mmCIF file of N, CA and C in Angstrom:
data_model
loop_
_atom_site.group_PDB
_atom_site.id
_atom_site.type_symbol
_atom_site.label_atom_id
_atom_site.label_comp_id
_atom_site.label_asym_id
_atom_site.label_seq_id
_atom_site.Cartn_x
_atom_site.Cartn_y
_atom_site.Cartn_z
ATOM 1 N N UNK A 136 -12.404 1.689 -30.987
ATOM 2 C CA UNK A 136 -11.005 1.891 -30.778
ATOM 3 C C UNK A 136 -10.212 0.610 -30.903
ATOM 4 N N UNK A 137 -8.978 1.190 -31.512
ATOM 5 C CA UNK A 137 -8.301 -0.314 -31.175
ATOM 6 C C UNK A 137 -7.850 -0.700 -29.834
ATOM 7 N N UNK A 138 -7.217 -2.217 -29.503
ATOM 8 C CA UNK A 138 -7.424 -2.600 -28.438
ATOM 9 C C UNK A 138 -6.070 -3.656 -28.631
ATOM 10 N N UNK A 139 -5.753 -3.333 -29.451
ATOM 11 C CA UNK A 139 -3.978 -4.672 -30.126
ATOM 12 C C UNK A 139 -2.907 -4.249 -29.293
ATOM 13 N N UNK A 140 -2.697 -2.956 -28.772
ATOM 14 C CA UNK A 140 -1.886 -2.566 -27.746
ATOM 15 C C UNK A 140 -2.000 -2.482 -26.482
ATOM 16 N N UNK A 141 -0.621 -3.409 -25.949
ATOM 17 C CA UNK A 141 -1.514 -3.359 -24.559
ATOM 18 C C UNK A 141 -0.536 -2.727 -23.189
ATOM 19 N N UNK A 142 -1.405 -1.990 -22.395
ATOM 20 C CA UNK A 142 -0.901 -0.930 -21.705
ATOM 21 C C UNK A 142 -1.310 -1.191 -20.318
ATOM 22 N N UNK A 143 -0.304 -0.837 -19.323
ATOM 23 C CA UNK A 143 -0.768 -0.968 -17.965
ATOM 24 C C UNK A 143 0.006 0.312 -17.312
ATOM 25 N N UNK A 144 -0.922 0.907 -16.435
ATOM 26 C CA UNK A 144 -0.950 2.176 -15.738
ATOM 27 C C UNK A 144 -0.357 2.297 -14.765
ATOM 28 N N UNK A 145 -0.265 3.266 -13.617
ATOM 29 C CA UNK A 145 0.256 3.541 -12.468
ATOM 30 C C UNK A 145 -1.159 4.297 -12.075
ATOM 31 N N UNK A 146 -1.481 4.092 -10.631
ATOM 32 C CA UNK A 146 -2.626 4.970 -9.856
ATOM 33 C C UNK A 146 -3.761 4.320 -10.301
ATOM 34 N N UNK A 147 -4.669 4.930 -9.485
ATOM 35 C CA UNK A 147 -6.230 4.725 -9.540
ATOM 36 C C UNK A 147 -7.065 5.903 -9.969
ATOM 37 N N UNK A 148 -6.586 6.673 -11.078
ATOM 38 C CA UNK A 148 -6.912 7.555 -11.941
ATOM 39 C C UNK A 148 -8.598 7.167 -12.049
ATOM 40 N N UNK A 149 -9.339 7.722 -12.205
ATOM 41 C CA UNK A 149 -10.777 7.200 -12.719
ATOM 42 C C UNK A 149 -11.074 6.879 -14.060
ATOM 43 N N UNK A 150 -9.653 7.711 -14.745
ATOM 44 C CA UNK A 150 -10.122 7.811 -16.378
ATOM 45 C C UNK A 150 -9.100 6.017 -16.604
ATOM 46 N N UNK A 151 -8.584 5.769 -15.871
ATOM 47 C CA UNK A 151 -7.452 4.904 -16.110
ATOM 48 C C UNK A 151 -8.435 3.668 -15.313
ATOM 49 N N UNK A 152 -9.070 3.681 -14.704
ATOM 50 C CA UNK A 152 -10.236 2.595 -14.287
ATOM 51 C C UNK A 152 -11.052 2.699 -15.097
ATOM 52 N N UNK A 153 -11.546 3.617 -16.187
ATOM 53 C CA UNK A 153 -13.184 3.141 -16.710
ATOM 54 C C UNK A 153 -12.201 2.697 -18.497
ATOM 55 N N UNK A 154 -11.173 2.955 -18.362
ATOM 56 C CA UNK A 154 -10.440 1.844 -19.629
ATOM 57 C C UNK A 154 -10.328 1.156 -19.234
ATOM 58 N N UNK A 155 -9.675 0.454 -18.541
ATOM 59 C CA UNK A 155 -9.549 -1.041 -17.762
ATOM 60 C C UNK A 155 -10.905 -1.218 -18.186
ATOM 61 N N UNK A 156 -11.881 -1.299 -17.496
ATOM 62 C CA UNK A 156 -13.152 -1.792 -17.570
ATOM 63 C C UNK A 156 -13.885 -1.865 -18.803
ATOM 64 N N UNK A 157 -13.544 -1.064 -19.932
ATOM 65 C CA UNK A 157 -13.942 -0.602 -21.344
ATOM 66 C C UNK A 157 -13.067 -1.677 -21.906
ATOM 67 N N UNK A 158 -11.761 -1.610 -21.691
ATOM 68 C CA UNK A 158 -10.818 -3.215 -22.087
ATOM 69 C C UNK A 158 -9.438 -2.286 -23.038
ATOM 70 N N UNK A 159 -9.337 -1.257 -22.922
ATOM 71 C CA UNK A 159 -8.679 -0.402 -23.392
ATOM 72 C C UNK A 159 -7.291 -0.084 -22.699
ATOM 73 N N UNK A 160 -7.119 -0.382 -21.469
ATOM 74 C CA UNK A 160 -6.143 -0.691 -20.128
ATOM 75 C C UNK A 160 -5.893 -2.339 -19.534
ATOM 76 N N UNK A 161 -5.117 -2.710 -19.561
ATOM 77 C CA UNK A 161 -4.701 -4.086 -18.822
ATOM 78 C C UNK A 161 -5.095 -4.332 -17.651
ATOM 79 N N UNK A 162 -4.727 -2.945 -17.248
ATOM 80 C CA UNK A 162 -4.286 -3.169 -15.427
ATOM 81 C C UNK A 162 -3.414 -1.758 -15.368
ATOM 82 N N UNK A 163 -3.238 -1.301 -13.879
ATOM 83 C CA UNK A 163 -2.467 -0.655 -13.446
ATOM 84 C C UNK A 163 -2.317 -1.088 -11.750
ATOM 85 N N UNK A 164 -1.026 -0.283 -11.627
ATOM 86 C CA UNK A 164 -0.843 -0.769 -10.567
ATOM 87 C C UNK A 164 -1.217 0.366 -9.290
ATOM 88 N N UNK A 165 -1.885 0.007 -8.350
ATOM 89 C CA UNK A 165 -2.115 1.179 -7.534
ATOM 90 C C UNK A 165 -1.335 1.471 -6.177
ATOM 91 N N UNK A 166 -0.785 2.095 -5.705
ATOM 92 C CA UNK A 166 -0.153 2.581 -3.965
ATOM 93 C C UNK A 166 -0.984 2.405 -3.425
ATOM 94 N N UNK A 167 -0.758 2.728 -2.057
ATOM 95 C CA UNK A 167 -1.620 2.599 -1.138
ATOM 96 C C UNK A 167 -1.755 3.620 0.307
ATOM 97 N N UNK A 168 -2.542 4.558 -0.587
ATOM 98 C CA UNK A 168 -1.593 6.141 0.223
ATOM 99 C C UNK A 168 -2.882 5.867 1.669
ATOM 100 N N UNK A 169 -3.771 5.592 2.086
ATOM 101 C CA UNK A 169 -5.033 5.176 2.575
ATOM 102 C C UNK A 169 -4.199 4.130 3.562
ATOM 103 N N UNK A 170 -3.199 3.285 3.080
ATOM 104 C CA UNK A 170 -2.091 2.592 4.242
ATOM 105 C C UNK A 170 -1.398 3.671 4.458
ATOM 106 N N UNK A 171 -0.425 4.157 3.893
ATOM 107 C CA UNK A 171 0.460 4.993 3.999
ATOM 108 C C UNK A 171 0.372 6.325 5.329
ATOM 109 N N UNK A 172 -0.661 6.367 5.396
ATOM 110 C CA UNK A 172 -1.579 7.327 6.242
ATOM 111 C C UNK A 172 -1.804 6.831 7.429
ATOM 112 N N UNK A 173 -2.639 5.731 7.562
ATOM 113 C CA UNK A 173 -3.027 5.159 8.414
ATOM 114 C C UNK A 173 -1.916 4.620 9.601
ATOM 115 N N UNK A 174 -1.487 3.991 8.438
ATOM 116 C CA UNK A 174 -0.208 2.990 9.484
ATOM 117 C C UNK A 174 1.171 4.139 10.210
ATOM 118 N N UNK A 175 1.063 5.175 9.281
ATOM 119 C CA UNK A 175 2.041 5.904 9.964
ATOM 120 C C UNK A 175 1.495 6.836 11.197
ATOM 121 N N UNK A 176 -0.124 7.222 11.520
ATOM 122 C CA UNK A 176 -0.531 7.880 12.284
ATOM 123 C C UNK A 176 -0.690 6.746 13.403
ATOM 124 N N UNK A 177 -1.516 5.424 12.839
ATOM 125 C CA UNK A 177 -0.926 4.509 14.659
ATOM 126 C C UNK A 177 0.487 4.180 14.701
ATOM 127 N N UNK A 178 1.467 4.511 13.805
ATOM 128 C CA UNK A 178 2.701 4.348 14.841
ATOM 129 C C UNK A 178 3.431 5.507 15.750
ATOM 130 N N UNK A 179 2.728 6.449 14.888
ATOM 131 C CA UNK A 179 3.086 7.677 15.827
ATOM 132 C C UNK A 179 2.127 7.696 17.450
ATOM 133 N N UNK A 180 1.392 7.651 17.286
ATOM 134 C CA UNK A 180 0.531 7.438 18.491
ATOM 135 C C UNK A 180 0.652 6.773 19.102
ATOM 136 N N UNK A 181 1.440 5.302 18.819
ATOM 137 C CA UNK A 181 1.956 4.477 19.762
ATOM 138 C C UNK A 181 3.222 5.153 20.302
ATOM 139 N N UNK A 182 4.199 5.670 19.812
ATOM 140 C CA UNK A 182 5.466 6.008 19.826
ATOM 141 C C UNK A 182 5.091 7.354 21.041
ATOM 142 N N UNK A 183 4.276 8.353 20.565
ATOM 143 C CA UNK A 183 3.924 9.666 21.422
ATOM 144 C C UNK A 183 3.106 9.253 22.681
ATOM 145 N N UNK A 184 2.580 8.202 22.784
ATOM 146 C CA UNK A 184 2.255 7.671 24.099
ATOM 147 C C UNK A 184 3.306 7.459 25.475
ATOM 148 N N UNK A 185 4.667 7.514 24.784
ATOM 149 C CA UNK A 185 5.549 6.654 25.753
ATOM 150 C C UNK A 185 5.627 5.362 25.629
ATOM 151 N N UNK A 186 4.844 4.010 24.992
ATOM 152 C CA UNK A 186 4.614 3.352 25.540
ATOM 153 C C UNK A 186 5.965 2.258 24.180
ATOM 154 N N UNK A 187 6.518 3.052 23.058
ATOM 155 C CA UNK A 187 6.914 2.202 22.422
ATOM 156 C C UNK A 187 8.085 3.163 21.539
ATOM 157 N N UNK A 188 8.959 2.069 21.204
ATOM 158 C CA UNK A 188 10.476 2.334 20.570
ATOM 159 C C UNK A 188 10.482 1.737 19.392
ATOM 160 N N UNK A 189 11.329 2.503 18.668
ATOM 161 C CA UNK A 189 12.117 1.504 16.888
ATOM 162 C C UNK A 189 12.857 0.481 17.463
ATOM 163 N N UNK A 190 12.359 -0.237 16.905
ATOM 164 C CA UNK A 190 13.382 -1.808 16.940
ATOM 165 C C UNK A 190 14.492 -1.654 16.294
ATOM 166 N N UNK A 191 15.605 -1.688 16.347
ATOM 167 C CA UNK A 191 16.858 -1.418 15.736
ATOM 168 C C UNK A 191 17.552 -2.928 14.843
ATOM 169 N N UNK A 192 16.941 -4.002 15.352
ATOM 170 C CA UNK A 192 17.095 -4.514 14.753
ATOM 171 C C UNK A 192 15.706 -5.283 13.538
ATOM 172 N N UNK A 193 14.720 -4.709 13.215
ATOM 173 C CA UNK A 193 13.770 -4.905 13.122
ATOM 174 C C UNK A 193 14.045 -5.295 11.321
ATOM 175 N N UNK A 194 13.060 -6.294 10.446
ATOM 176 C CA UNK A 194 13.328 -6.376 9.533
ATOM 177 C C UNK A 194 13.480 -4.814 8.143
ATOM 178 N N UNK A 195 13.920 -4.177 8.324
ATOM 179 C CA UNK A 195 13.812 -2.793 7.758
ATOM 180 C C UNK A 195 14.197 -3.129 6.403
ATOM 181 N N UNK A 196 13.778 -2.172 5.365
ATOM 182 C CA UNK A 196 14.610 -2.239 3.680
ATOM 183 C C UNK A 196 15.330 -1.026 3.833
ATOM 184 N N UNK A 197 16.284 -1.025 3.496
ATOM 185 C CA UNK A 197 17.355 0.089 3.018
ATOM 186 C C UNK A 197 17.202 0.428 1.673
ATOM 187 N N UNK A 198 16.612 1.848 1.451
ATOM 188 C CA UNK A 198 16.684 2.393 0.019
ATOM 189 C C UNK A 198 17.766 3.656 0.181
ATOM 190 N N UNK A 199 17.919 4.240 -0.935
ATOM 191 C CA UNK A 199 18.613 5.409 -0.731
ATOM 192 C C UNK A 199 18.323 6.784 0.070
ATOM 193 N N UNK A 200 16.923 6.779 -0.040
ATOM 194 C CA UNK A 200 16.504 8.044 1.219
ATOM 195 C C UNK A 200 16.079 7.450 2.419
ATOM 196 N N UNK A 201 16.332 6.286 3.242
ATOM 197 C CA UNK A 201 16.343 6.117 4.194
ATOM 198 C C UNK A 201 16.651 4.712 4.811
ATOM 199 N N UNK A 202 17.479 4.265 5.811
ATOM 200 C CA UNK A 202 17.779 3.048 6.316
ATOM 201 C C UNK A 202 16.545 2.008 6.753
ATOM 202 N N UNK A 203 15.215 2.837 6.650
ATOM 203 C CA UNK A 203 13.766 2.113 7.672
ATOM 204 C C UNK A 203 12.816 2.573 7.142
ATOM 205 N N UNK A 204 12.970 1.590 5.605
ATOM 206 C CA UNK A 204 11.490 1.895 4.849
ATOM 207 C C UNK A 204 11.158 0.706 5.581
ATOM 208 N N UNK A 205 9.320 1.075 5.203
ATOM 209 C CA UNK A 205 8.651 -0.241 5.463
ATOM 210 C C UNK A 205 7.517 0.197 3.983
ATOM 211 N N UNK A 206 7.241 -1.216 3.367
ATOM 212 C CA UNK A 206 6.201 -0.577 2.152
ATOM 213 C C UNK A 206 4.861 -0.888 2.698
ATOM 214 N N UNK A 207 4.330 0.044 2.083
ATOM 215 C CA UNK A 207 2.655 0.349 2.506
ATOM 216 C C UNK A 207 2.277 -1.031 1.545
ATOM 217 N N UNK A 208 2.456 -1.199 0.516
ATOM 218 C CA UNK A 208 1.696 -2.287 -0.393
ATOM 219 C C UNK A 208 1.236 -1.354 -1.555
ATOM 220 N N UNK A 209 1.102 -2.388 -2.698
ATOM 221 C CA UNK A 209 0.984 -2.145 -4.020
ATOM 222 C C UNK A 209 -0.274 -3.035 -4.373
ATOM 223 N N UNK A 210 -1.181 -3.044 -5.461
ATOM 224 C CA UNK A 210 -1.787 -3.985 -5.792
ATOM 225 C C UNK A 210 -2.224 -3.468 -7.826
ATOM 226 N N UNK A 211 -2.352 -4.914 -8.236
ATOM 227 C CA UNK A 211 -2.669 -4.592 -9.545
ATOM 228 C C UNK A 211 -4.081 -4.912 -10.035
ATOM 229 N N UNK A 212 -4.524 -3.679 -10.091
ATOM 230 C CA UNK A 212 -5.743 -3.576 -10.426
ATOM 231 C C UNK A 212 -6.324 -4.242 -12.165
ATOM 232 N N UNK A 213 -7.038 -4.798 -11.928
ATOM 233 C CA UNK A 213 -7.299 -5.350 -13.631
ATOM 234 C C UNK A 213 -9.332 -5.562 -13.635
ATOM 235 N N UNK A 214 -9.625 -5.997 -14.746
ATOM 236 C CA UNK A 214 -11.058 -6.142 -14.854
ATOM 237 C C UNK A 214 -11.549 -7.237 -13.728
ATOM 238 N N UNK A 215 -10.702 -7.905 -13.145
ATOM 239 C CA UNK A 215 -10.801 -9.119 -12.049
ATOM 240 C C UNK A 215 -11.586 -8.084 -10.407
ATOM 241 N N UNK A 216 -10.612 -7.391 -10.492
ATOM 242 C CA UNK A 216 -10.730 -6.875 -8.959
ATOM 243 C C UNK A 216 -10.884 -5.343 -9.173
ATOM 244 N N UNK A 217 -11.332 -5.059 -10.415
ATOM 245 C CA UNK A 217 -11.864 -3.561 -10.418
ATOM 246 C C UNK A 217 -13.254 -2.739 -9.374
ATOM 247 N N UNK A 218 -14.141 -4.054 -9.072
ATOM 248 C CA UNK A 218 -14.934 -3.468 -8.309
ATOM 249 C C UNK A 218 -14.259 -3.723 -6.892
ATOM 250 N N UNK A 219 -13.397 -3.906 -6.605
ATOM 251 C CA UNK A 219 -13.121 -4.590 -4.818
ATOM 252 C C UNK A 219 -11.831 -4.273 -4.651
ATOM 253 N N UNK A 220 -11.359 -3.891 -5.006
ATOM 254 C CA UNK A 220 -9.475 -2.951 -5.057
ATOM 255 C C UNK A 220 -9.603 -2.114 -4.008
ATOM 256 N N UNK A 221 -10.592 -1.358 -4.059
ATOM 257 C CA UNK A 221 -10.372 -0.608 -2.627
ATOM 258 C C UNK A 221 -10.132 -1.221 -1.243
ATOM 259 N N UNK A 222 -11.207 -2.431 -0.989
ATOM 260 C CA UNK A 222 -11.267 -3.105 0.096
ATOM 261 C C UNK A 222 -10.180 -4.248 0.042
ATOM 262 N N UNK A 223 -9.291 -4.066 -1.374
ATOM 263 C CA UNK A 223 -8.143 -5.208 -1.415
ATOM 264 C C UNK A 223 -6.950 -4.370 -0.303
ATOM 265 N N UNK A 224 -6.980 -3.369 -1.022
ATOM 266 C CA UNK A 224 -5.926 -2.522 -0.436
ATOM 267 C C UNK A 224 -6.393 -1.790 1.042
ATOM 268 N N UNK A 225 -7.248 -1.759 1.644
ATOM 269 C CA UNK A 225 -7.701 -2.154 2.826
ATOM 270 C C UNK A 225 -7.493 -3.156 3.760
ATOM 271 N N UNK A 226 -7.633 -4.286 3.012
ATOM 272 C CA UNK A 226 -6.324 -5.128 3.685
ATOM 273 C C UNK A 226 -5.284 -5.719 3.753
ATOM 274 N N UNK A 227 -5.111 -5.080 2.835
ATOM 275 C CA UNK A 227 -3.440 -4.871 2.515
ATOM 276 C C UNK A 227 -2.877 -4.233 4.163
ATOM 277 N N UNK A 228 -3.419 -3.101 4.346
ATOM 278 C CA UNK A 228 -3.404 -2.267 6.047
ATOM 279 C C UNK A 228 -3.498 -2.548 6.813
ATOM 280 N N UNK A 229 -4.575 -3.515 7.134
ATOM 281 C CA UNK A 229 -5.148 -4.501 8.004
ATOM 282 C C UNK A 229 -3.625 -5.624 8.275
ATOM 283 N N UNK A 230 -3.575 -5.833 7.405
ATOM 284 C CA UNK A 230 -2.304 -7.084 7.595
ATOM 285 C C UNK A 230 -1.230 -6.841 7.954
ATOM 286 N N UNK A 231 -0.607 -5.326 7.386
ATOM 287 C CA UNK A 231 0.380 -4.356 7.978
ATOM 288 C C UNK A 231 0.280 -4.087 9.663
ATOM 289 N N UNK A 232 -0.792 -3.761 9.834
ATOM 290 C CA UNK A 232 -0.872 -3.155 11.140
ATOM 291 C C UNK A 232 -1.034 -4.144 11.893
ATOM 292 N N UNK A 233 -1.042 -5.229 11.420
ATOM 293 C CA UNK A 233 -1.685 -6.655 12.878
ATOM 294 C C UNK A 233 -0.515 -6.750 13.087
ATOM 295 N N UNK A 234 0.593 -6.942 12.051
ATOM 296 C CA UNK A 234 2.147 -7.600 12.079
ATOM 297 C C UNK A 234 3.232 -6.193 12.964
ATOM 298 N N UNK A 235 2.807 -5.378 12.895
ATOM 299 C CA UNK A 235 3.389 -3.768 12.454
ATOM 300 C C UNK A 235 4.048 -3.967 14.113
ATOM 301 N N UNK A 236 3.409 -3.763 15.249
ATOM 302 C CA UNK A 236 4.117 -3.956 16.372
ATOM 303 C C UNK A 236 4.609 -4.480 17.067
ATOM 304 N N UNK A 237 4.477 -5.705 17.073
ATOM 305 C CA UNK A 237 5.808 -7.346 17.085
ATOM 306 C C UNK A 237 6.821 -6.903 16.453
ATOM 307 N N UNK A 238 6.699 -6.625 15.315
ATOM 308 C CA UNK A 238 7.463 -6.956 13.945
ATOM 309 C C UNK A 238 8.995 -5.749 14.119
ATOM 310 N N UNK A 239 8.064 -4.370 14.101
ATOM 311 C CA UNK A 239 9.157 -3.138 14.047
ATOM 312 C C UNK A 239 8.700 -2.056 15.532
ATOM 313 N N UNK A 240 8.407 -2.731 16.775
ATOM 314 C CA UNK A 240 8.315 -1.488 17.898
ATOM 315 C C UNK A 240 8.591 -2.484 18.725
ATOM 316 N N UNK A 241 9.714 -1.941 19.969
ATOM 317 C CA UNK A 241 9.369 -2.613 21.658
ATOM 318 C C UNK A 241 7.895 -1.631 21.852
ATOM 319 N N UNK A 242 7.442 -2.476 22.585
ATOM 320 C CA UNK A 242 6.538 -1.745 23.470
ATOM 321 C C UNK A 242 6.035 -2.040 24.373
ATOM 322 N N UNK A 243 6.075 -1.473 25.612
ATOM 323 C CA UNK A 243 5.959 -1.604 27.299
ATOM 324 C C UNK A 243 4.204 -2.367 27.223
#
């Protein structure tokens, strides 16, 4: 196949990882729905405890569907970090959640 064009993806497709790795894909970039999940079930559990509040003044992004995004993290996957992307974006979560309740909760 040719290989003169060069293309980078969205997701962690499998068919879109074994091009990357074949050399047929650049890179794509992956979400991080595995944060996305995580970090929003311990803040609920902190929050449904009683024990903690939204910071109102907390560093928040303002997009158009809501005043209090926070991003889960992105990472770009390439032939570098094709075997270890999972555990990149693992702590990607890890780093979220250490910062996550200082950062955006009072809590008693």
């Amino acid at each position: 196949g040719d290989k003169r064009i060069k293309f980078i993806g969205i997701d962690d497709d499998q068919i879109v990882l074994e091009a990357i790795k074949d050399g047929f894909v650049a890179g794509t970039m992956a979400q991080n729905p595995y944060g996305q999940g995580y970090i929003g079930a311990y803040v609920m559990d902190l929050m449904a405890s009683g024990g903690c509040t939204v910071k109102d003044d907390a560093p928040w992004v303002e997009t158009p569907q809501t005043k209090k995004f926070i991003d889960s993290g992105t990472l770009v996957i390439n032939q570098a970090n094709l075997d270890s992307y999972k555990d990149d974006l693992k702590k990607i979560t890890v780093d979220i959640q250490g910062k996550f309740k200082d950062t955006y909760l009072n809590c008693q």
